[in-house]
PDB file of C-alpha atoms in Angstrom:
ATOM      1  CA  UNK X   1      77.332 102.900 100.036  1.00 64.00           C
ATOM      2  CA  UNK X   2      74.718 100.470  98.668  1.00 83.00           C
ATOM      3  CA  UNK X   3      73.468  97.917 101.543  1.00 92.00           C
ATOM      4  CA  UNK X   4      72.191  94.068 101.378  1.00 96.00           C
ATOM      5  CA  UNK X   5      68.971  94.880 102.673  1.00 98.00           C
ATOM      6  CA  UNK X   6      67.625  98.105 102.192  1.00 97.00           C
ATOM      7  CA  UNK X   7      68.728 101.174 104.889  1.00 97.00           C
ATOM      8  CA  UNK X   8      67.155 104.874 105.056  1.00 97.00           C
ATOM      9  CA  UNK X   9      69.812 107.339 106.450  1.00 93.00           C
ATOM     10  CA  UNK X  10      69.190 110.131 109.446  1.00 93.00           C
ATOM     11  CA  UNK X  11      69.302 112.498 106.516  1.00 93.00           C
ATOM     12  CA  UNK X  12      66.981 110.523 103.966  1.00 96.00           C
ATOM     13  CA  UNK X  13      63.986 109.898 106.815  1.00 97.00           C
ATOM     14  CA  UNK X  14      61.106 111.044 107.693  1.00 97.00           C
ATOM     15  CA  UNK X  15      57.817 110.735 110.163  1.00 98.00           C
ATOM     16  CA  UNK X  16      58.226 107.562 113.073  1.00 98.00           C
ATOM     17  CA  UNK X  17      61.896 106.606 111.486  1.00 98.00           C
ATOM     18  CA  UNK X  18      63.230 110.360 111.927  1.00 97.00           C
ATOM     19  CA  UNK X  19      61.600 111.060 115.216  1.00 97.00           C
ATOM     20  CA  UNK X  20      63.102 107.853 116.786  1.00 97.00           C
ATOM     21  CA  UNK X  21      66.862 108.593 114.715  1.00 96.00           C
ATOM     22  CA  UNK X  22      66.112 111.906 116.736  1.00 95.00           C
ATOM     23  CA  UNK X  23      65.602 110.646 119.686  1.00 95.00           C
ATOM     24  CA  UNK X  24      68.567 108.441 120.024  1.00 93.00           C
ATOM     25  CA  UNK X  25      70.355 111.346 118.615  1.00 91.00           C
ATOM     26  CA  UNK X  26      69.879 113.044 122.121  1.00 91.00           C
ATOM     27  CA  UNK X  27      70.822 109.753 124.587  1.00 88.00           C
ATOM     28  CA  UNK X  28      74.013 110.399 126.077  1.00 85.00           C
ATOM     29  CA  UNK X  29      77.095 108.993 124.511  1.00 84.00           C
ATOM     30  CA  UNK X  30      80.580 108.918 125.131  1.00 84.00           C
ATOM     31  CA  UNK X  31      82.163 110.651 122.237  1.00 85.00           C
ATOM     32  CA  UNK X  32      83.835 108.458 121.006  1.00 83.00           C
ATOM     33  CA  UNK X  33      81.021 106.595 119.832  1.00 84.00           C
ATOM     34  CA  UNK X  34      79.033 109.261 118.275  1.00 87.00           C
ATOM     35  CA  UNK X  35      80.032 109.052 114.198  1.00 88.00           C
ATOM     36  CA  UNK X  36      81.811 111.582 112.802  1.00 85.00           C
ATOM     37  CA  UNK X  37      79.096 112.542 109.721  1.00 84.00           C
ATOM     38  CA  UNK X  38      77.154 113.001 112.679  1.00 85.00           C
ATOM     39  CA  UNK X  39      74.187 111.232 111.786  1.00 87.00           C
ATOM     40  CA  UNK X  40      72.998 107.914 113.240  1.00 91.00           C
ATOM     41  CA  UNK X  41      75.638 105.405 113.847  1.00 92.00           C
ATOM     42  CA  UNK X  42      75.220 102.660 110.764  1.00 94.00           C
ATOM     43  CA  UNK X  43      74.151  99.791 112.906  1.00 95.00           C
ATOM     44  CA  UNK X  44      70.931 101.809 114.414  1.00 96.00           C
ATOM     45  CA  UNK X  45      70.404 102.817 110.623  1.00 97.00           C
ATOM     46  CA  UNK X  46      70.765  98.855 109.852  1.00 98.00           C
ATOM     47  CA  UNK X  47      67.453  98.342 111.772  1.00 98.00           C
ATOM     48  CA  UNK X  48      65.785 101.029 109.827  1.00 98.00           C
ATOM     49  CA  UNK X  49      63.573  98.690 108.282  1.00 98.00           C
ATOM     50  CA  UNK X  50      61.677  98.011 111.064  1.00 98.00           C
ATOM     51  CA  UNK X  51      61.724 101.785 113.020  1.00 98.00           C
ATOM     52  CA  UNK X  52      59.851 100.313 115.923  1.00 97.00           C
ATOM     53  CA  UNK X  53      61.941  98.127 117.029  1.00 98.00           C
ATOM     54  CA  UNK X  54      65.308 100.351 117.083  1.00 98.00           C
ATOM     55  CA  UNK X  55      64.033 101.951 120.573  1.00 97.00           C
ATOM     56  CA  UNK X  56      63.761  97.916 122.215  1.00 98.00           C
ATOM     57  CA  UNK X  57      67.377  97.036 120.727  1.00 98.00           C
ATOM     58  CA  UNK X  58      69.102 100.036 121.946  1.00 97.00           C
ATOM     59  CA  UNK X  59      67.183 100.153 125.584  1.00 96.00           C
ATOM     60  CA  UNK X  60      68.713  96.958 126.015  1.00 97.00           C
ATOM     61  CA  UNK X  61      72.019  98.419 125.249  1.00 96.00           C
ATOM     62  CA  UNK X  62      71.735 101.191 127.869  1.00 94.00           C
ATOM     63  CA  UNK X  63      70.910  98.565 130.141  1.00 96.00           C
ATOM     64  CA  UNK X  64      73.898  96.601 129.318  1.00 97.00           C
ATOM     65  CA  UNK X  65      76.572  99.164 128.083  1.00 91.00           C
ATOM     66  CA  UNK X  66      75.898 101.865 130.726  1.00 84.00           C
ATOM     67  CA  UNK X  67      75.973 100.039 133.906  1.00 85.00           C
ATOM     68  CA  UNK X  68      78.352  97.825 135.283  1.00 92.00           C
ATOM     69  CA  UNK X  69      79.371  95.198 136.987  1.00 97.00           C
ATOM     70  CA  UNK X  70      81.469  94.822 134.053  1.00 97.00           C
ATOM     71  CA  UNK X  71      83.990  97.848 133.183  1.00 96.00           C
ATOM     72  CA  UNK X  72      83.603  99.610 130.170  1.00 95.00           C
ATOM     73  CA  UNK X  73      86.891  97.958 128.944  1.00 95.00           C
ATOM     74  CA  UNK X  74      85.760  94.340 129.860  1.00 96.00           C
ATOM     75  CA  UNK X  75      82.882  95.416 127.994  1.00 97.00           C
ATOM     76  CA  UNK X  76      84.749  96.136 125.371  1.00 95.00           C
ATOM     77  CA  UNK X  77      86.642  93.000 125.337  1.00 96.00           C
ATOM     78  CA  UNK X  78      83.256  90.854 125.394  1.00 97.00           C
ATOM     79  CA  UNK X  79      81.971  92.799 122.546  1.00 96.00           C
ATOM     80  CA  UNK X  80      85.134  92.375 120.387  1.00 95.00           C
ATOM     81  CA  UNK X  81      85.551  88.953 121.091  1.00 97.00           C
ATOM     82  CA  UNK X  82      81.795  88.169 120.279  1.00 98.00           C
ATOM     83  CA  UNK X  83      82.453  90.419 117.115  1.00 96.00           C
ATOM     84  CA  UNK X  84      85.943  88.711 116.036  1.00 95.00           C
ATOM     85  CA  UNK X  85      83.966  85.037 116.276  1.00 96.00           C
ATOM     86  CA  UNK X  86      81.397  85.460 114.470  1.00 97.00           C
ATOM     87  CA  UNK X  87      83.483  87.119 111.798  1.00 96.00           C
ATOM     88  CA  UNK X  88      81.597  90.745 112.085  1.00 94.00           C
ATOM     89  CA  UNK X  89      83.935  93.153 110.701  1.00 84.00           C
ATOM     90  CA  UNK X  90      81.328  96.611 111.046  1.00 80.00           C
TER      91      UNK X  90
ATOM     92  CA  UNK O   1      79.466  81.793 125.169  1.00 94.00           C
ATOM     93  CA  UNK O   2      79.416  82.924 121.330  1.00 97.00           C
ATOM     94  CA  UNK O   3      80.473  78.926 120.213  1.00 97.00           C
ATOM     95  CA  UNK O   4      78.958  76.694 122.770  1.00 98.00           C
ATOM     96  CA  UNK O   5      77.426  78.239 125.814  1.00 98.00           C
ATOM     97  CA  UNK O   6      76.044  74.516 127.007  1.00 98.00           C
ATOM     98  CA  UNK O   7      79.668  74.140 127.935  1.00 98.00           C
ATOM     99  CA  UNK O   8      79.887  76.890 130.331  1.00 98.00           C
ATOM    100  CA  UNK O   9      80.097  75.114 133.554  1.00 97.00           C
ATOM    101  CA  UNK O  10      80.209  75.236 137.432  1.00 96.00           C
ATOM    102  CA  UNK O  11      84.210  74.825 136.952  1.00 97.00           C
ATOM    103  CA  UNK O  12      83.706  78.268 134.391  1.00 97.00           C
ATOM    104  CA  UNK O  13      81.958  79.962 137.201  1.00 97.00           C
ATOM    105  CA  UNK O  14      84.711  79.321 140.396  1.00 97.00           C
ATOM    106  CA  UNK O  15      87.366  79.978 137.544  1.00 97.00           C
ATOM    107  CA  UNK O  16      85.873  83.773 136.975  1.00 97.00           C
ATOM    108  CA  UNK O  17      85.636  83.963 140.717  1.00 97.00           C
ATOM    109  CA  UNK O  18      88.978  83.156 141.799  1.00 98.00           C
ATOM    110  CA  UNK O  19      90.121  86.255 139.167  1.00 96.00           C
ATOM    111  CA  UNK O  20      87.164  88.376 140.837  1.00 95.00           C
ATOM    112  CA  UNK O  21      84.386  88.048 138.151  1.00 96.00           C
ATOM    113  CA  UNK O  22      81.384  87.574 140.617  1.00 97.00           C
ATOM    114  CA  UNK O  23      77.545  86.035 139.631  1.00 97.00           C
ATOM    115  CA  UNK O  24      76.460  89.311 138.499  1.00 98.00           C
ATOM    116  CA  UNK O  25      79.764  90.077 136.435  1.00 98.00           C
ATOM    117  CA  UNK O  26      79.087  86.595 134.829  1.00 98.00           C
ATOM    118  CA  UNK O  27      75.592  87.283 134.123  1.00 98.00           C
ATOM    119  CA  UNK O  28      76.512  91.013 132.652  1.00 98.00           C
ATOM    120  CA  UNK O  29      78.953  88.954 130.563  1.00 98.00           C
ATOM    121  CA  UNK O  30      76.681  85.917 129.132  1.00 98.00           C
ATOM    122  CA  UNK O  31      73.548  89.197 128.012  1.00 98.00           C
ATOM    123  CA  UNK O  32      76.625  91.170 126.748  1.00 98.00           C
ATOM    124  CA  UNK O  33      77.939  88.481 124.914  1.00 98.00           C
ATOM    125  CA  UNK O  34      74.401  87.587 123.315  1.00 98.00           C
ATOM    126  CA  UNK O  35      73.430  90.796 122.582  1.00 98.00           C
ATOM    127  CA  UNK O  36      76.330  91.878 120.355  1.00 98.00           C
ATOM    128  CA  UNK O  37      75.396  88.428 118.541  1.00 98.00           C
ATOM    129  CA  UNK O  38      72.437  90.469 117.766  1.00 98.00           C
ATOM    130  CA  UNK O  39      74.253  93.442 116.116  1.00 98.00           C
ATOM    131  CA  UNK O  40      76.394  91.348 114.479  1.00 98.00           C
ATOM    132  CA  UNK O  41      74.128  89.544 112.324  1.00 98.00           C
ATOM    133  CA  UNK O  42      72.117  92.334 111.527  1.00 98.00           C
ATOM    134  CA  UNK O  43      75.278  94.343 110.941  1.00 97.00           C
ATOM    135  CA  UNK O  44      76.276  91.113 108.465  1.00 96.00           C
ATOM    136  CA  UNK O  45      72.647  90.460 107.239  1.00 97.00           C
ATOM    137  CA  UNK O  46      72.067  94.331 105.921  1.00 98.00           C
ATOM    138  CA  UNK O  47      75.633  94.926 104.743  1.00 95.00           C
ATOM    139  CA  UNK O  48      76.398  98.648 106.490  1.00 90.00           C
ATOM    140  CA  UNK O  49      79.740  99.941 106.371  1.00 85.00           C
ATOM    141  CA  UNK O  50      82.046 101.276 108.895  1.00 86.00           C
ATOM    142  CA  UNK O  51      81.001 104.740 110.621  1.00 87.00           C
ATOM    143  CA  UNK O  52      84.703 105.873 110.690  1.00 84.00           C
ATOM    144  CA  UNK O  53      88.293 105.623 108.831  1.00 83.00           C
ATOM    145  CA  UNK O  54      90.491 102.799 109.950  1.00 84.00           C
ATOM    146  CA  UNK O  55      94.393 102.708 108.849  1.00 86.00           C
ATOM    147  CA  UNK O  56      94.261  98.864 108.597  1.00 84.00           C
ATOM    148  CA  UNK O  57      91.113  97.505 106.836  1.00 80.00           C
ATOM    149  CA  UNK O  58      89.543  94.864 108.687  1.00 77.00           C
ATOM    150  CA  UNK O  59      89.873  91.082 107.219  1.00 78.00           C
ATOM    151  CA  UNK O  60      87.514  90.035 105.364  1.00 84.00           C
ATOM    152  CA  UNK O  61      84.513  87.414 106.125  1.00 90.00           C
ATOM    153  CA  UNK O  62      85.346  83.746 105.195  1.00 93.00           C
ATOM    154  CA  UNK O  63      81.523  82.517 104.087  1.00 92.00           C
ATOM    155  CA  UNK O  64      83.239  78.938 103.911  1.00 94.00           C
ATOM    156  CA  UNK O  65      83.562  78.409 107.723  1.00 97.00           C
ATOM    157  CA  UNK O  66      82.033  75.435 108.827  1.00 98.00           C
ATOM    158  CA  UNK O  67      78.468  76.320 110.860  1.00 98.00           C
ATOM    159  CA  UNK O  68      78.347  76.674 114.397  1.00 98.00           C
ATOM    160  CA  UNK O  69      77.862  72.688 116.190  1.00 97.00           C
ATOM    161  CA  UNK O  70      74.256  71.914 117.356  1.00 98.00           C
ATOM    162  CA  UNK O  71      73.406  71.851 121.017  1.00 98.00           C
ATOM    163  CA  UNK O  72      73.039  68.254 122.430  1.00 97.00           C
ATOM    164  CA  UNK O  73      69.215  67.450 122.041  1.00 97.00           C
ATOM    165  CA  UNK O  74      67.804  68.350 125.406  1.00 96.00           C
ATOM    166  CA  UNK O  75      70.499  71.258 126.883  1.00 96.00           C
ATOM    167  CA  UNK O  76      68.806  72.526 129.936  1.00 93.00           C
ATOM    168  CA  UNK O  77      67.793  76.305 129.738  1.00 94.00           C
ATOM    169  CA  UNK O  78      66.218  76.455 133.005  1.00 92.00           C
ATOM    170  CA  UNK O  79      66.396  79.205 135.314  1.00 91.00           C
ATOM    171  CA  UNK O  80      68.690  78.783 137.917  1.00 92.00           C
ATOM    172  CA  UNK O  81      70.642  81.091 140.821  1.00 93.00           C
ATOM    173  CA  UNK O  82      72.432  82.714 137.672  1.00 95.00           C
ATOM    174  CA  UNK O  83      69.412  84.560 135.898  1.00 96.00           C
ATOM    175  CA  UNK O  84      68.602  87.544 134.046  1.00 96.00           C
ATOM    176  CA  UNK O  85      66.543  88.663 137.093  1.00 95.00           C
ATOM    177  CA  UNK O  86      69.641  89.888 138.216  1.00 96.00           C
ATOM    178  CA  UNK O  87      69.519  92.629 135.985  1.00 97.00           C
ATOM    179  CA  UNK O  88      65.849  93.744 136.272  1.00 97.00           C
ATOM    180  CA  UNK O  89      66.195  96.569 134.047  1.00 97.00           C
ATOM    181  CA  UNK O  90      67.827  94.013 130.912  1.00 98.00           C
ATOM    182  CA  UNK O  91      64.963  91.602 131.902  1.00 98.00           C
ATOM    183  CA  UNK O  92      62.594  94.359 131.228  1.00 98.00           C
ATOM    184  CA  UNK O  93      63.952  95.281 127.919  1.00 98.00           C
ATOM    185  CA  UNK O  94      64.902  91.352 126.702  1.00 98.00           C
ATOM    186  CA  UNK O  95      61.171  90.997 127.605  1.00 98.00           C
ATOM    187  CA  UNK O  96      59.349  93.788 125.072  1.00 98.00           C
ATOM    188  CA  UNK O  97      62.000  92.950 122.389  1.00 98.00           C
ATOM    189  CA  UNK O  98      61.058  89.478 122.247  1.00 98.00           C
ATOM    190  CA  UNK O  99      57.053  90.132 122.528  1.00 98.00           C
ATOM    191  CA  UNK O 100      57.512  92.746 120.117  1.00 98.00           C
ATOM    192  CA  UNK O 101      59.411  90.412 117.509  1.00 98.00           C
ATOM    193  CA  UNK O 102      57.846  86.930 118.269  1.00 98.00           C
ATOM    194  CA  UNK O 103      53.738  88.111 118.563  1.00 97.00           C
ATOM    195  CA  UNK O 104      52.857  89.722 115.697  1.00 95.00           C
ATOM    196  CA  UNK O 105      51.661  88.562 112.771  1.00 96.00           C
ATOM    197  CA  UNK O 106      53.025  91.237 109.499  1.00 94.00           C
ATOM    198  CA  UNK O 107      55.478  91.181 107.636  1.00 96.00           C
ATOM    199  CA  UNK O 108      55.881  87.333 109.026  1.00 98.00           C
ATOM    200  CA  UNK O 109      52.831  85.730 109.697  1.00 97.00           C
ATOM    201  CA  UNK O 110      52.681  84.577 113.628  1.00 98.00           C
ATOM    202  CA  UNK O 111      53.089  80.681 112.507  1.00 98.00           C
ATOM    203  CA  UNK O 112      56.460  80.927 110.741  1.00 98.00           C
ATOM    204  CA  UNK O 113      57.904  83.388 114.431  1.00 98.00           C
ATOM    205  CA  UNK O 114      56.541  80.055 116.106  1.00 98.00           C
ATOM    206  CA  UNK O 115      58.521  77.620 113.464  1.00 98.00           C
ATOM    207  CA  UNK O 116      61.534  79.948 113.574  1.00 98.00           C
ATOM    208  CA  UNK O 117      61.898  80.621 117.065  1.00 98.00           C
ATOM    209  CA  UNK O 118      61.615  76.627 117.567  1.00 98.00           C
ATOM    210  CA  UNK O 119      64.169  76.181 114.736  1.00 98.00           C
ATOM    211  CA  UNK O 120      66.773  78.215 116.711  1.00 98.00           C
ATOM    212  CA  UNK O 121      66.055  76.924 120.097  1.00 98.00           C
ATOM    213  CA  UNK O 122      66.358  73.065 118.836  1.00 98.00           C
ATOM    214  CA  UNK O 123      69.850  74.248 117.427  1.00 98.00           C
ATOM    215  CA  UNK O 124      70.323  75.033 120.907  1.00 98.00           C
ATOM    216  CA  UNK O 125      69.635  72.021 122.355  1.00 98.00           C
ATOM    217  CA  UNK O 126      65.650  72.750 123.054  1.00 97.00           C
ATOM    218  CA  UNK O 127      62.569  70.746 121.518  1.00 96.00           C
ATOM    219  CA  UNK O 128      61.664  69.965 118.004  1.00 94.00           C
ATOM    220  CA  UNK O 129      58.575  72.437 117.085  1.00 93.00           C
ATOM    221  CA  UNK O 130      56.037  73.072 114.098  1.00 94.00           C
ATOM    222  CA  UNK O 131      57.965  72.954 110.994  1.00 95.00           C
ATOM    223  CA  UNK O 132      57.595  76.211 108.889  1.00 97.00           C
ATOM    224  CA  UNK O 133      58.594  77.167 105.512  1.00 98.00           C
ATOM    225  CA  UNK O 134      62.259  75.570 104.140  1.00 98.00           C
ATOM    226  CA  UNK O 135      63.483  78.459 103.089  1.00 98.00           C
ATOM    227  CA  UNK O 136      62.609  80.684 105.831  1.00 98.00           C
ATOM    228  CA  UNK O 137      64.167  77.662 107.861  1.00 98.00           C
ATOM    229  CA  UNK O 138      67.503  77.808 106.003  1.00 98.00           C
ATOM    230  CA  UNK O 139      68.006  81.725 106.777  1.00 98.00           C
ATOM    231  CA  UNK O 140      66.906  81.475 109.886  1.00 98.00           C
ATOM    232  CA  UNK O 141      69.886  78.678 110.257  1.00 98.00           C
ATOM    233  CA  UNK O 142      72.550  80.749 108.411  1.00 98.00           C
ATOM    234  CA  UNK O 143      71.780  84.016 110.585  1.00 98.00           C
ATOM    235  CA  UNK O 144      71.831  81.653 113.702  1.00 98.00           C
ATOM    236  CA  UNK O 145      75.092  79.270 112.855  1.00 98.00           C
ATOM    237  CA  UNK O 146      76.809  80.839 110.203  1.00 98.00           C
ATOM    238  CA  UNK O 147      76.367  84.789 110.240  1.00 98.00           C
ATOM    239  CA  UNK O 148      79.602  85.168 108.407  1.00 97.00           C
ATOM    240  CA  UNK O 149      77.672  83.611 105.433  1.00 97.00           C
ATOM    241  CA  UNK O 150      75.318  86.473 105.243  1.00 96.00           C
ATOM    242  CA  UNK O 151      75.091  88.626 102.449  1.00 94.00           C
ATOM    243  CA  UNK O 152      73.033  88.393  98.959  1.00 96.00           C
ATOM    244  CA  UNK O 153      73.690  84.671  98.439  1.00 96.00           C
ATOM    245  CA  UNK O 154      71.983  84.157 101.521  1.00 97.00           C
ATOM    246  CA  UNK O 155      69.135  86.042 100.074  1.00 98.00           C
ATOM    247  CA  UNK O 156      69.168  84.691  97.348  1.00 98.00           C
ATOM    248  CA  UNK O 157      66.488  81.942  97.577  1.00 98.00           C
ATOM    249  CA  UNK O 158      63.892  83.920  99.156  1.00 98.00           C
ATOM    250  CA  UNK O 159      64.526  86.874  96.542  1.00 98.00           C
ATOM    251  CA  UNK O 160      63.793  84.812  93.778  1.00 98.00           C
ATOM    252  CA  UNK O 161      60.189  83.957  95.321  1.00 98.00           C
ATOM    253  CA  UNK O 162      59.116  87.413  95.532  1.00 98.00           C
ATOM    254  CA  UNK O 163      60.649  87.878  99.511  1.00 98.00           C
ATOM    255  CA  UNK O 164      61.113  91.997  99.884  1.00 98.00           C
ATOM    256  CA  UNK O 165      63.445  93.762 101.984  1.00 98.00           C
ATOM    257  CA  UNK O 166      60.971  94.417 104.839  1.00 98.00           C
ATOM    258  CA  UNK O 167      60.432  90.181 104.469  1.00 98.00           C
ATOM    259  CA  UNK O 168      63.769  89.099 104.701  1.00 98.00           C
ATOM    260  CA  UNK O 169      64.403  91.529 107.499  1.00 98.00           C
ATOM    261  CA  UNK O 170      61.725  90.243 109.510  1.00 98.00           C
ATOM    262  CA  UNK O 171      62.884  86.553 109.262  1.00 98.00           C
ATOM    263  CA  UNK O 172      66.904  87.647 110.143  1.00 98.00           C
ATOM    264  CA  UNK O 173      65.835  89.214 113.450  1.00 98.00           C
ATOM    265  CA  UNK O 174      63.053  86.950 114.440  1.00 98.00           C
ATOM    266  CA  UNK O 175      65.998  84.194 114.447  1.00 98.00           C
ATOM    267  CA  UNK O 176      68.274  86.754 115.704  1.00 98.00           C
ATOM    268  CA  UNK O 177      66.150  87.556 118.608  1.00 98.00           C
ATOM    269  CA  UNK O 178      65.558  83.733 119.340  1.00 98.00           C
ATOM    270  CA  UNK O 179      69.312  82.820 119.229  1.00 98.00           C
ATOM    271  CA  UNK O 180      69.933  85.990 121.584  1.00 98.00           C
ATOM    272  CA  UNK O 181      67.262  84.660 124.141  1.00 98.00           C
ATOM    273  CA  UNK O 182      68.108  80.550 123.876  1.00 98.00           C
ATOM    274  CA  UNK O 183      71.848  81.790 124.154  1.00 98.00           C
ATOM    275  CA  UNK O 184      71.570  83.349 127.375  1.00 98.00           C
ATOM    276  CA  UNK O 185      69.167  80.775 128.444  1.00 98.00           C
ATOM    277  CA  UNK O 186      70.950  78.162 128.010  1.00 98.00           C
ATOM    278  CA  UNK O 187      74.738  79.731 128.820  1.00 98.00           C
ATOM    279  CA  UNK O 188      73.004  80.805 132.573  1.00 98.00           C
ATOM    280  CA  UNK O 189      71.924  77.379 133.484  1.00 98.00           C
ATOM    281  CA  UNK O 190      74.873  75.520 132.018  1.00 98.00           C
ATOM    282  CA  UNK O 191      76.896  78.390 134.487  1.00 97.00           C
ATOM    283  CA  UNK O 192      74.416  77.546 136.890  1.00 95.00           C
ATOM    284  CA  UNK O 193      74.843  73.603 137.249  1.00 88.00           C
TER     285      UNK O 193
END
């Protein structure tokens, strides 16, 4: 599928890009999460232009996504509701 | 929070308490809330598609919605008994996203960050700041007020000047970032009043 801005895939990368797709590869994950063609999920892969900063973006998700006080369906529910407003379909 | 966080209020705050949403729920909520604003304009600003099948394809994008409204000049965005502090460990990480995105000085050069990061915060009700290039200034407004408008028309303008990939990038999560940062700022002391 041809992007905006240009994307490299898990499968397509190589050297600082690969070992951090790798890396997030092994954080744990609820399954249900985790993509089905088993490679990185497409909105790590949308920061692939910039490798270095996919590690800052997705600490702050652990931070935020794997700890309460917020359940993970509230969670959820602020994430959808962020998503549906600002008209982001991904 | 995603619309107008300066009108998050003290009556906001003892309306989540009476339903059990404490300080530190509402705090969880306003970094939650800002950081899928993140993914969601770089999700809109590179294009990817979906990482699974869906039976009912989503609706699509309506580029014609009016912008986000502007933040009365002078919103306050000061640190008060809501704060990110509550959350050391999002603190931590907020903090080397935005040194890493804001202090450098490639593909960007450091003066536009400084003219785009002001850009976004006056939007948010902070200070005017150094003016930077016009065109950098009217992506960095689209990814900011309008991220349904993002796409190639967006691009456009920049593309025809010689603006890369790695470029245009750059200037959608500088402003990203920014908007992230002001919005929690600024929806934590508005909670916090």
């Amino acid at each position: 599928m041809t992007t905006t801005l240009a994307t490299t895939a898990h499968a397509a990368s190589t050297g600082v890009l690969r070992e951090i797709y790798e890396r997030m590869l092994e954080r744990p994950l609820p399954p249900t999460y985790r993509p089905a063609h088993g490679g990185a999920p497409g909105i790590v892969v949308a920061h692939s232009l910039e490798p270095r900063l996919i590690p800052k973006v997705f600490a702050t998700s652990s931070t935020l996504n794997g700890a309460g006080p917020l359940a993970w369906p509230e969670r959820e529910l602020v994430n959808a509701t962020t998503s549906r407003l600002n008209q982001c379909l991904y | 929070m995603t619309e107008a966080p300066w009108r998050l209020s003290a009556a906001v705050r003892a309306r989540a308490a009476a339903v059990g949403l404490d300080d530190d729920a509402l705090v969880h909520g306003v970094a939650l809330s800002a950081y899928f604003g993140h993914l969601n304009r770089v999700a809109d600003a590179v294009g990817v598609s979906l990482d699974y099948a869906v039976r009912y394809p989503a609706p699509h994008a309506v580029p014609s919605t009016p912008r986000y409204e502007l933040a009365p000049a002078g919103t306050d965005a000061s640190v008060g008994p809501l704060a990110l502090t509550r959350r050391p460990a999002t603190a931590a990480a907020l903090d080397a996203w935005r040194a890493y995105m804001l202090e450098r000085d490639a593909p960007l050069p450091r003066a536009e960050r400084d003219a785009i990061l002001a850009r976004v915060n006056m939007h948010l009700g902070g200070p005017p700041g150094p003016a930077g290039d016009p065109l950098f200034a009217e992506l960095a407004d689209t990814v900011a007020l309008a991220p349904w408008a993002l796409g190639p028309a967006a691009f456009a303008s920049l593309r025809a000047r010689g603006a890369d990939d790695a470029l245009l990038f750059d200037v959608c999560v500088v402003a990203t970032t920014a908007n992230m940062l002001r919005r929690i700022g600024v929806a934590l002391a508005a909670l916090s009043r």
